[in-house]
Coordinates of N, CA and C in Angstrom, one line a residue:
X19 N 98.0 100.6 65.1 CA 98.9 100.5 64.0 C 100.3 101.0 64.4
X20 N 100.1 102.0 65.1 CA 101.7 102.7 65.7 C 102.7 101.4 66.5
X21 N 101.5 101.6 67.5 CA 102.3 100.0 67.8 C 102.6 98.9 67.9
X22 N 101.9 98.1 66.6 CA 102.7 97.4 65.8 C 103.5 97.6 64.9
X23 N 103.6 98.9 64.7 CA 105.5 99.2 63.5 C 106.0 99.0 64.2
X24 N 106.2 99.5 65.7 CA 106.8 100.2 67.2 C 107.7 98.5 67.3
X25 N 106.8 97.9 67.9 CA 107.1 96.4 68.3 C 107.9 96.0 67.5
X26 N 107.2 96.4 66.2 CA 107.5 94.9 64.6 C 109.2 95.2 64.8
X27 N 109.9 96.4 65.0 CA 110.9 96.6 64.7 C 112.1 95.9 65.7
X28 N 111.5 95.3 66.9 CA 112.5 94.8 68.3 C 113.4 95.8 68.6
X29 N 113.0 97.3 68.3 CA 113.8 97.8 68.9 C 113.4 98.4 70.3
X30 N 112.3 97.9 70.8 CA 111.7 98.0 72.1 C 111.2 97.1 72.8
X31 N 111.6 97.5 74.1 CA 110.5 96.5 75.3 C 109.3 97.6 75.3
X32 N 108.2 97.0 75.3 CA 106.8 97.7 76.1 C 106.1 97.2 76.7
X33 N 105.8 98.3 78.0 CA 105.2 97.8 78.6 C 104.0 98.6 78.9
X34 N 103.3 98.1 79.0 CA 101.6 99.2 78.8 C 101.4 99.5 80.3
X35 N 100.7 100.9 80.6 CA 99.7 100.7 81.4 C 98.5 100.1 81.2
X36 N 98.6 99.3 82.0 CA 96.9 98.3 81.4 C 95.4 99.4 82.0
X37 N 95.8 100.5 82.7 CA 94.1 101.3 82.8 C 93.3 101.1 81.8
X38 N 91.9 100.7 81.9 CA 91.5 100.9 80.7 C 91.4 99.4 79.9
X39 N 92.3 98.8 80.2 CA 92.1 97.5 79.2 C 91.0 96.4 79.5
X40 N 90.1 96.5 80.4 CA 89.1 95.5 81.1 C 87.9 96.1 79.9
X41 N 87.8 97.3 79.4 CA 87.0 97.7 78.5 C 86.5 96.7 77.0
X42 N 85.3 97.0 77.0 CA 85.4 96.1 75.3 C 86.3 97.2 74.1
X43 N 86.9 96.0 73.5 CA 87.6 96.6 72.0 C 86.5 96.8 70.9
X44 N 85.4 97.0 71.2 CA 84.6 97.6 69.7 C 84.3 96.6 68.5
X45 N 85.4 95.2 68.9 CA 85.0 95.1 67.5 C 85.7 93.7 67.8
X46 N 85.8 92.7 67.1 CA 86.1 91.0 67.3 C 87.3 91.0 66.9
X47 N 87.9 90.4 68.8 CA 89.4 89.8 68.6 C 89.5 88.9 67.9
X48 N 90.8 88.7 67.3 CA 91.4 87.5 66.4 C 92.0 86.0 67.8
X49 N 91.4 85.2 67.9 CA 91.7 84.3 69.1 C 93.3 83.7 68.9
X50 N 93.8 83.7 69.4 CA 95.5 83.3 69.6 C 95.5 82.3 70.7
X51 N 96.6 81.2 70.3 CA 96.9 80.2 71.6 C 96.8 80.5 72.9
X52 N 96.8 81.7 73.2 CA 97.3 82.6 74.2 C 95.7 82.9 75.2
X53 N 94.7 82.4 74.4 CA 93.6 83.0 74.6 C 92.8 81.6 75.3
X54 N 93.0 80.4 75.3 CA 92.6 79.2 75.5 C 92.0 79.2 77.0
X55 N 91.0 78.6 77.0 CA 90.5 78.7 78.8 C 90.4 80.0 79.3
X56 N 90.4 81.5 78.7 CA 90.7 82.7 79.2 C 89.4 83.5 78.2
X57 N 88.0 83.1 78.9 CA 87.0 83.7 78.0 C 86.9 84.9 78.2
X58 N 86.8 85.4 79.7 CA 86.7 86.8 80.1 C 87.6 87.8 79.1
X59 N 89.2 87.1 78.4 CA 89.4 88.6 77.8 C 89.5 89.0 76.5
X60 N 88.3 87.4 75.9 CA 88.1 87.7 74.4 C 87.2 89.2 74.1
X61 N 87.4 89.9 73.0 CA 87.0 90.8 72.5 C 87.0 92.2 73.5
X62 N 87.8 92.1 74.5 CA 88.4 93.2 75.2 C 89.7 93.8 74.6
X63 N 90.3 95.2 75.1 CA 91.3 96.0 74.8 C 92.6 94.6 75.2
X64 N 92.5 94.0 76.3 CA 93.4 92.9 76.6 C 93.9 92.0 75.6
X65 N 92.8 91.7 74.9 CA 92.8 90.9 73.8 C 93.4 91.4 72.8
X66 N 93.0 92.8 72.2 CA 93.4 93.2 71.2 C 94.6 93.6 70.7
X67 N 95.0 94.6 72.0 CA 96.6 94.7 72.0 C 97.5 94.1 72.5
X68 N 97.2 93.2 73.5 CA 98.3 92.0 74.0 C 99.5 91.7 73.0
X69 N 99.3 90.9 71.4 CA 100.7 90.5 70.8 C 101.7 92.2 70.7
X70 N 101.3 93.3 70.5 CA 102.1 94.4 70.7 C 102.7 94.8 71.9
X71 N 102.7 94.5 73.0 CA 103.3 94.4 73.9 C 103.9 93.4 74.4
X72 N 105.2 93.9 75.5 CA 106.3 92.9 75.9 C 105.6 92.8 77.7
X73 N 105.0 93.8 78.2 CA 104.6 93.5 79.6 C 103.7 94.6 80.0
X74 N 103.0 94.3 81.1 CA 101.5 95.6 81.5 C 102.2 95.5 82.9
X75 N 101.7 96.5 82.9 CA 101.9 97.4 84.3 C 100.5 97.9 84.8
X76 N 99.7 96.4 85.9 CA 98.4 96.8 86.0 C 98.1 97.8 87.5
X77 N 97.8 99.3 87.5 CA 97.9 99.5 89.0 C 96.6 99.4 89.3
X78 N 96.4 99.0 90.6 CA 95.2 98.4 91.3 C 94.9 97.4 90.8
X79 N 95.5 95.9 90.8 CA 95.1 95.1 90.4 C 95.0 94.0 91.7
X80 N 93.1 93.8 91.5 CA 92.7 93.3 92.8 C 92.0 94.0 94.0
X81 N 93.0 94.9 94.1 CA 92.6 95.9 95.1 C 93.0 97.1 94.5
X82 N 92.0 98.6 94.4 CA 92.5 99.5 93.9 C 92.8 100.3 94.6
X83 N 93.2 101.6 94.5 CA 93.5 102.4 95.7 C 92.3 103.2 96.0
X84 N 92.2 103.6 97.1 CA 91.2 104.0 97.6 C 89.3 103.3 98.0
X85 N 90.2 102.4 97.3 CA 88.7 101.0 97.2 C 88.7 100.7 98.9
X86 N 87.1 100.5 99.4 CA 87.2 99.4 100.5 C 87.0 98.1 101.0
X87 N 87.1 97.6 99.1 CA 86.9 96.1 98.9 C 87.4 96.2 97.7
X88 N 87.9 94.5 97.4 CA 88.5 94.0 96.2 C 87.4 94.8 95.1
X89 N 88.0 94.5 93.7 CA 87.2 95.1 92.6 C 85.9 93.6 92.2
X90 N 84.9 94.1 91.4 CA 84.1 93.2 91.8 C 84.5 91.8 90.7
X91 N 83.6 90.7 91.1 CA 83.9 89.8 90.8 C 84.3 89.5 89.0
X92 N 83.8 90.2 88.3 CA 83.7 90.0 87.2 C 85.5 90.9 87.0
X93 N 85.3 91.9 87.4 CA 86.9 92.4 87.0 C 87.7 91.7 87.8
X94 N 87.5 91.0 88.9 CA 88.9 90.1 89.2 C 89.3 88.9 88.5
X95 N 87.7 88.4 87.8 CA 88.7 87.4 86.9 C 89.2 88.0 85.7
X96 N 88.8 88.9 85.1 CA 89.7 89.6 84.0 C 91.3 90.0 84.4
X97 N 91.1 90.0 85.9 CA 92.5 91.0 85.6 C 93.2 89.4 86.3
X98 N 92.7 88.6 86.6 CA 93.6 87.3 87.1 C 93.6 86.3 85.4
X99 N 92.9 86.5 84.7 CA 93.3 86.2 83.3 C 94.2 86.9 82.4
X100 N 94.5 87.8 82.9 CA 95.0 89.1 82.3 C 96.8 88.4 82.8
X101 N 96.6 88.2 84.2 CA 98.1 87.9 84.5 C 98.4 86.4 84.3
X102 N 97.3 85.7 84.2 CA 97.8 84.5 84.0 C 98.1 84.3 81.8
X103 N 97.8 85.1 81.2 CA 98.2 84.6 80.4 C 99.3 85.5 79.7
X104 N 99.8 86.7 80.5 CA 101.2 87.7 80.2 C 102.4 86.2 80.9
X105 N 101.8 85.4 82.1 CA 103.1 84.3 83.2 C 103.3 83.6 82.0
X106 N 102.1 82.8 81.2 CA 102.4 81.6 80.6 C 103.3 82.3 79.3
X107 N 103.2 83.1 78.7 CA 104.1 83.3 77.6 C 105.2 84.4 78.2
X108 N 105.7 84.2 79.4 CA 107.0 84.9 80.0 C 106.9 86.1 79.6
X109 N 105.6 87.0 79.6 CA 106.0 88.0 79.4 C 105.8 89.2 81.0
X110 N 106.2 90.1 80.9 CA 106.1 90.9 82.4 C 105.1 91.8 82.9
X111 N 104.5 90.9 83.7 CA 103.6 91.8 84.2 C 103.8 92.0 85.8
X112 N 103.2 93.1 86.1 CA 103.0 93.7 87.5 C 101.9 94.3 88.1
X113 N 102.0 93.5 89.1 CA 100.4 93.4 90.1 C 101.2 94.5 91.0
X114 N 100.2 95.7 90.7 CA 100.2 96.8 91.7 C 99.4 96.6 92.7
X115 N 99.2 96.1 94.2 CA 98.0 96.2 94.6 C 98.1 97.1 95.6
X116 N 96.3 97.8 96.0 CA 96.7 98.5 97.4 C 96.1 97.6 98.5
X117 N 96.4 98.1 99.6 CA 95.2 96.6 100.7 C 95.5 97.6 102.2
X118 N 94.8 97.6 102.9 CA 94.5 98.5 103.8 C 95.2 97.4 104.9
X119 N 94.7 96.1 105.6 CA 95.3 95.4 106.4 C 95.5 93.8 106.1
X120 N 95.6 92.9 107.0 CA 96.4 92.0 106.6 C 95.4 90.8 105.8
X121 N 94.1 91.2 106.0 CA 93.1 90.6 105.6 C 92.8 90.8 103.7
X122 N 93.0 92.2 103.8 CA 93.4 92.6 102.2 C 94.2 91.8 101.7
X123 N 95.5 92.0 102.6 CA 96.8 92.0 101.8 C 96.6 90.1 101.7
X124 N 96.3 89.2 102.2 CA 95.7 87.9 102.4 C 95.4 88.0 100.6
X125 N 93.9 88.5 100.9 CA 93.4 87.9 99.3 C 94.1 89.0 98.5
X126 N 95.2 89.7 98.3 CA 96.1 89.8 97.1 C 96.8 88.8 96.8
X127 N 97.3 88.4 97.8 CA 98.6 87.1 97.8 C 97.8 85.8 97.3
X128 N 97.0 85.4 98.0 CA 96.0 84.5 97.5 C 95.9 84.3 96.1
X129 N 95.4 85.6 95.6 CA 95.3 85.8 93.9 C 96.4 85.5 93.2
X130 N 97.1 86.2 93.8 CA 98.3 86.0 93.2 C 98.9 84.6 93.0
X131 N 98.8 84.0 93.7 CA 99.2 82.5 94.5 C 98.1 81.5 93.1
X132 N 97.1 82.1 93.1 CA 95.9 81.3 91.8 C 96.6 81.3 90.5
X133 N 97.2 82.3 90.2 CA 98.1 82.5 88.5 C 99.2 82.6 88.9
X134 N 100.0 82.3 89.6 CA 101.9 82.7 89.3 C 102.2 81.1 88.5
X135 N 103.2 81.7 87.8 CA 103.6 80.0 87.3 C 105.3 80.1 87.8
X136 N 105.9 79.1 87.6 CA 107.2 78.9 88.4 C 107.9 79.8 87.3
X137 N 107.8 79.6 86.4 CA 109.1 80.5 84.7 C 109.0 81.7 85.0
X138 N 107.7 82.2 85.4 CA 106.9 82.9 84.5 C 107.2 84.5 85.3
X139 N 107.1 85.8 84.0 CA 107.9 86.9 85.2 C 106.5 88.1 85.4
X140 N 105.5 87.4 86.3 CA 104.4 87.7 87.5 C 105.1 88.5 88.6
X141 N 105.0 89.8 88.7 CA 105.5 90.4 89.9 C 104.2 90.8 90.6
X142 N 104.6 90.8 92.1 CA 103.6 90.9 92.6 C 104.0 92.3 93.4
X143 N 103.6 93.8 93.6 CA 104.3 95.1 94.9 C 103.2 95.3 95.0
X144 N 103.7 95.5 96.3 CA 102.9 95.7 97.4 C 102.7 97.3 97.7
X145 N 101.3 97.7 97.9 CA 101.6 99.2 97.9 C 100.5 99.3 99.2
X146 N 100.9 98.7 100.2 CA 100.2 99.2 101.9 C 100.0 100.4 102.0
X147 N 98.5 100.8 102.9 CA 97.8 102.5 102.4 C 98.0 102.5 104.0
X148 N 98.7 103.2 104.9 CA 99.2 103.6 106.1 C 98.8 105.0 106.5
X149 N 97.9 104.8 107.4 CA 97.5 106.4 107.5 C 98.8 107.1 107.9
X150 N 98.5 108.2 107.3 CA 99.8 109.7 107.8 C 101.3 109.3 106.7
X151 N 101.0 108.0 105.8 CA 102.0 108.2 104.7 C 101.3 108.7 103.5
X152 N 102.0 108.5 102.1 CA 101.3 108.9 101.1 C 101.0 107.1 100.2
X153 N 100.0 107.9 99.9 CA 99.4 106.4 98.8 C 99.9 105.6 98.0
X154 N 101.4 106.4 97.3 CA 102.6 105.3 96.6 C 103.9 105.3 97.3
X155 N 103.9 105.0 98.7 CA 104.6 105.1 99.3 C 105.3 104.0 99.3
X156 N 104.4 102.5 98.6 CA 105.0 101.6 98.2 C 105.9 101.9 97.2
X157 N 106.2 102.8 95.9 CA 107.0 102.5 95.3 C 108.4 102.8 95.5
X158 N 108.8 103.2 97.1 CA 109.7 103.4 97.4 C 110.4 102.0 97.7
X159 N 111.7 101.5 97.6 CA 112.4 100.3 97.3 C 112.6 100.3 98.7
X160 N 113.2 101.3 100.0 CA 113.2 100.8 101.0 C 111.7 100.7 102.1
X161 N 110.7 101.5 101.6 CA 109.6 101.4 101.8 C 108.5 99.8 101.6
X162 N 109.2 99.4 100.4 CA 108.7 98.3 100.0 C 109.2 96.5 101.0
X163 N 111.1 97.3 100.8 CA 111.7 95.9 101.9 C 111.3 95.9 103.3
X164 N 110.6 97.0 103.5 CA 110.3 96.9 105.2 C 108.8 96.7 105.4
X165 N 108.0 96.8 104.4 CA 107.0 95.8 104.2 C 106.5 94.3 104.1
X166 N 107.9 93.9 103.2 CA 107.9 92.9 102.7 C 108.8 92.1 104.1
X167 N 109.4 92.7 105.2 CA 110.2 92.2 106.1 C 108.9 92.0 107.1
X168 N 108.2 92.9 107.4 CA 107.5 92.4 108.1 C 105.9 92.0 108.0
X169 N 105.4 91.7 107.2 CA 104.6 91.1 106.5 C 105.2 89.6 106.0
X170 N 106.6 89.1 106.7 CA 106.8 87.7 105.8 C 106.3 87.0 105.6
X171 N 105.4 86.6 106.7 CA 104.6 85.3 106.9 C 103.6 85.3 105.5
X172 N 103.5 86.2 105.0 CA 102.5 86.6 103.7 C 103.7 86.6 102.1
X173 N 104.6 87.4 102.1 CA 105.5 87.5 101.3 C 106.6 86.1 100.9
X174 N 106.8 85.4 102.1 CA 107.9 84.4 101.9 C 107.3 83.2 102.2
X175 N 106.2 82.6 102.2 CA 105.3 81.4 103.1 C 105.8 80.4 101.7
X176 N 106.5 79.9 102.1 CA 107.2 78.2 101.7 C 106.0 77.3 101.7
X177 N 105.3 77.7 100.0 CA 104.4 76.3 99.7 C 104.7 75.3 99.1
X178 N 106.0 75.7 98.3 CA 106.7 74.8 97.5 C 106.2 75.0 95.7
X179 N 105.8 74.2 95.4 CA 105.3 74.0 93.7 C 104.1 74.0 93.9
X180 N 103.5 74.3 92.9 CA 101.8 74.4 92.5 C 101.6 72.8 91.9
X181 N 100.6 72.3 92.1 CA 100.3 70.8 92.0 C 99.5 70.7 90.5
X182 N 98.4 71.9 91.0 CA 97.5 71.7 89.8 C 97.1 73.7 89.5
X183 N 96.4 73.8 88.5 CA 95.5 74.9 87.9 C 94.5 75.3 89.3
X184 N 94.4 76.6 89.1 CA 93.0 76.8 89.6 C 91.6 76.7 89.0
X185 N 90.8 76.2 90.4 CA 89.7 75.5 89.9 C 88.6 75.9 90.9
X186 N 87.5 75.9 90.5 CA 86.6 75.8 91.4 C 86.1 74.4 92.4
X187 N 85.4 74.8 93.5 CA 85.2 73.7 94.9 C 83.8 74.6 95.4
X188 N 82.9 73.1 95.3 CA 81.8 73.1 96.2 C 82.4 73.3 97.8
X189 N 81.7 74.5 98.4 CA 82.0 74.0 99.7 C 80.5 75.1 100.5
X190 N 80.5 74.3 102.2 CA 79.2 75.3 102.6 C 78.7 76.7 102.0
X191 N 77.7 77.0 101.3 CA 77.2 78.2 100.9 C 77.4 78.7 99.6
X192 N 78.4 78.2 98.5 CA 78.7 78.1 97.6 C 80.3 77.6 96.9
X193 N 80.6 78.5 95.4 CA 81.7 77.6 95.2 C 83.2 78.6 95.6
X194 N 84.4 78.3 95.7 CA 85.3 78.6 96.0 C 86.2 78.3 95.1
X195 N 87.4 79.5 94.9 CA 88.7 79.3 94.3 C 89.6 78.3 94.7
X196 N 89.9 77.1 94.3 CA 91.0 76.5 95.2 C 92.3 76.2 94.0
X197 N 93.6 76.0 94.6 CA 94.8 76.0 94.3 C 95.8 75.0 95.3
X198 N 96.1 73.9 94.8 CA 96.9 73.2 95.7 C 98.5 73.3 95.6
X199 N 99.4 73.3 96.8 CA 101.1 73.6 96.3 C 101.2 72.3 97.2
X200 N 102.2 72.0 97.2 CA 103.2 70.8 98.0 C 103.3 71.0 99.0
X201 N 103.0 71.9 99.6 CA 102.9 72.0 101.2 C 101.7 73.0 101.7
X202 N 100.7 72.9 100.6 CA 99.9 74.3 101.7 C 98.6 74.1 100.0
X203 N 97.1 75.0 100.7 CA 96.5 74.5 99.7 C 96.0 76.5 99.6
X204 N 95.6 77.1 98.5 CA 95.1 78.2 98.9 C 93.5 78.6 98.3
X205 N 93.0 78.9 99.3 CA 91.1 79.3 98.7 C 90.7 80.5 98.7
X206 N 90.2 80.8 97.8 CA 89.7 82.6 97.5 C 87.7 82.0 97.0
X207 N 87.6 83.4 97.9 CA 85.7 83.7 97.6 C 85.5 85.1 96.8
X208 N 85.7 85.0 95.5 CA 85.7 86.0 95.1 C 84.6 86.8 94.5
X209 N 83.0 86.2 95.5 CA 81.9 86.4 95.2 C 81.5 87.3 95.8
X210 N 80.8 88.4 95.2 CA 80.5 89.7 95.5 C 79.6 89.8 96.7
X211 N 78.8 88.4 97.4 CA 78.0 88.5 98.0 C 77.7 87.3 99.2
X212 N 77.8 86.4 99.0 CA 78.1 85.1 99.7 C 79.5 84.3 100.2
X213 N 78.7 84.4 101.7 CA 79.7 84.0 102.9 C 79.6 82.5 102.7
X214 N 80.9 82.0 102.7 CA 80.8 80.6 102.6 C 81.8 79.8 103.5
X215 N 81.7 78.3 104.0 CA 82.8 77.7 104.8 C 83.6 76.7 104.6
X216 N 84.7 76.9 104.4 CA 85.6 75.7 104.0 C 85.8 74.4 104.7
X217 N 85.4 73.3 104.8 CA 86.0 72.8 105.5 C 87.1 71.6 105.2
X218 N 88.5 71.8 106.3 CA 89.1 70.9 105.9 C 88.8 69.3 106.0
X219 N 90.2 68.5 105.7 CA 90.7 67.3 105.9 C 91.2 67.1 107.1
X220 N 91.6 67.7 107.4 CA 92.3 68.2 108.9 C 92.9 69.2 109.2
X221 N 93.9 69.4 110.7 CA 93.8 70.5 110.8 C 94.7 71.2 110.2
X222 N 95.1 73.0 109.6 CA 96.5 73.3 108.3 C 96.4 75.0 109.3
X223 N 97.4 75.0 109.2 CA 97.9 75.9 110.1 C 97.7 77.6 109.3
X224 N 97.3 78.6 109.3 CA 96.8 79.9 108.7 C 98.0 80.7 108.8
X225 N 97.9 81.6 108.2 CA 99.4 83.0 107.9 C 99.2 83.2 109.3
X226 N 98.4 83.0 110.1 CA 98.6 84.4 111.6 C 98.9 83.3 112.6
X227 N 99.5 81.8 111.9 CA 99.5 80.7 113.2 C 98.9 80.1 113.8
X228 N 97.6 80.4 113.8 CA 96.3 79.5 114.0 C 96.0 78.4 113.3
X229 N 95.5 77.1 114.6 CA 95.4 75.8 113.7 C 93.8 75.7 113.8
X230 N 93.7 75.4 112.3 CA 92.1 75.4 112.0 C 91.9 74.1 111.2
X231 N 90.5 74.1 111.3 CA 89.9 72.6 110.7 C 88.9 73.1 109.4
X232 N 88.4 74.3 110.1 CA 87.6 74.8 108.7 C 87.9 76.8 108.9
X233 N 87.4 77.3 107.6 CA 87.4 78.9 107.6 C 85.8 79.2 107.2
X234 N 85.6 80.3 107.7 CA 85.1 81.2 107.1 C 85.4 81.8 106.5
X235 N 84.7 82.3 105.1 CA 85.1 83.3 104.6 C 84.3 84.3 103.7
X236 N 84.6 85.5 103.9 CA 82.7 86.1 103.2 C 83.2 86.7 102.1
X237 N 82.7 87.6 101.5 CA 82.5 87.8 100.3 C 84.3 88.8 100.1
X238 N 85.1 88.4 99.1 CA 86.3 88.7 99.0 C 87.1 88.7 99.8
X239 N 87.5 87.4 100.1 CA 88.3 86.9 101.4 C 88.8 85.7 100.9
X240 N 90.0 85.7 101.3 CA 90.7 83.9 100.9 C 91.5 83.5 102.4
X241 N 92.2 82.8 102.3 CA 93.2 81.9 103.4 C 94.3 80.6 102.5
X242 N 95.2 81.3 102.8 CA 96.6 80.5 102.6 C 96.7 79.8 103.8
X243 N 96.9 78.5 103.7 CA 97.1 77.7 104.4 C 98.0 76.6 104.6
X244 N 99.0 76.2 105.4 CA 100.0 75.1 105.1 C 99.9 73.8 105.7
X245 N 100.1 72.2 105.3 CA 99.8 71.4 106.4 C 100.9 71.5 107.3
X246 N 100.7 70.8 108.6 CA 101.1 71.1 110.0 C 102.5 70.2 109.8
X247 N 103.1 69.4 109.0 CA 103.9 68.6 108.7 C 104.7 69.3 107.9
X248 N 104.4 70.3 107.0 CA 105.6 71.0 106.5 C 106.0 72.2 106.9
X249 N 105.5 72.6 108.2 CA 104.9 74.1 108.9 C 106.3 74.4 109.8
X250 N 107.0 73.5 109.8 CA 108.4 74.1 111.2 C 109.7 75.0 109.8

């Protein structure tokens, strides 16, 4: 009730920490446009307080800190529901993630890459866990550009426009996340358990430069990939 007087009045932006919001809300959400195709966050805290706020501020989303794997499958689609439906109604959210190496930091971007919309204000920081620094060492701004400088091939990879929605794909061993852009396609296994293998159409060139025809990928692992024709 506080904060909807808080909101009702527009004399605020808010932005939540979302801890806590993957929890059930006790008691049956009211379904909003906002809620369409996004089952995972009916009758959760997501659901219930969402129209009161202007943006969430999710930390550990994807990867938490101190975790030595993504969060499990059922909270990654809550929290990739969670940001895909703050992008569609432009409101601001922020993917805090942590990721130990570049195989982490891969399926953040990945995820990320599944829900960003072109409008929409989806931030994505990066918060790399570096032994002998400190654990929010990301939220330092020059900390962050010298991440983001050299990690480019991850941060700046020119796929162009998103084609279609993310969807699921049969492929060896089970199904997979896929997402197509105009120059590059991306697949996430966001299954807690099963190794599975993609294989292409031909051959698409990977973040580390390698030209492949198919991936592996085991259990919380993706690959961004670009064709070899849009690649120079």
């Amino acid at each position: 009730n506080f904060l909807h007087h808080v909101h009702s009045t527009g004399d605020y932006f808010l932005c939540a920490d979302s801890a806590g919001f993957d929890k059930l809300a006790g008691h049956t959400t009211l379904p909003s446009p906002s809620s369409v195709g996004l089952s995972e966050l009916s009758g959760r805290i997501w659901d219930d307080l969402e129209p009161d706020f202007d943006g969430a501020l999710s930390r550990g989303w994807v990867y938490p800190i101190g975790g030595t794997r993504s969060v499990p499958e059922k909270i990654w689609e809550i929290e990739l529901e969670a940001a895909d439906r703050y992008a569609r109604q432009d409101k601001l959210f922020i993917a805090q993630s942590f990721y130990h190496n570049d195989k982490e930091l891969e399926f953040v971007v990945a995820s990320y890459l599944l829900v960003a919309h072109r409008q929409g204000r989806f931030v994505l920081q990066p918060m790399p866990l570096v032994k002998g620094q400190r654990t929010d060492a990301g939220l330092s701004l020059k900390a962050a550009q010298q991440e983001i400088a050299a990690k480019s091939q991850y941060f700046n990879i020119q796929l162009g426009f998103a084609d279609q929605e993310r969807h699921l794909v049969p492929t060896q061993g089970g199904m997979v996340w896929r997402r197509a852009y105009e120059r590059g396609v991306v697949y996430l296994n966001s299954n807690d358990s099963l190794t599975v293998t993609v294989t292409l159409g031909g051959a698409m060139l990977r973040t580390n430069g390698k030209r492949v025809k198919s991936v592996l990928l085991p259990p919380h692992t993706a690959c961004i990939l670009r064709y070899l024709a849009t690649s120079l």
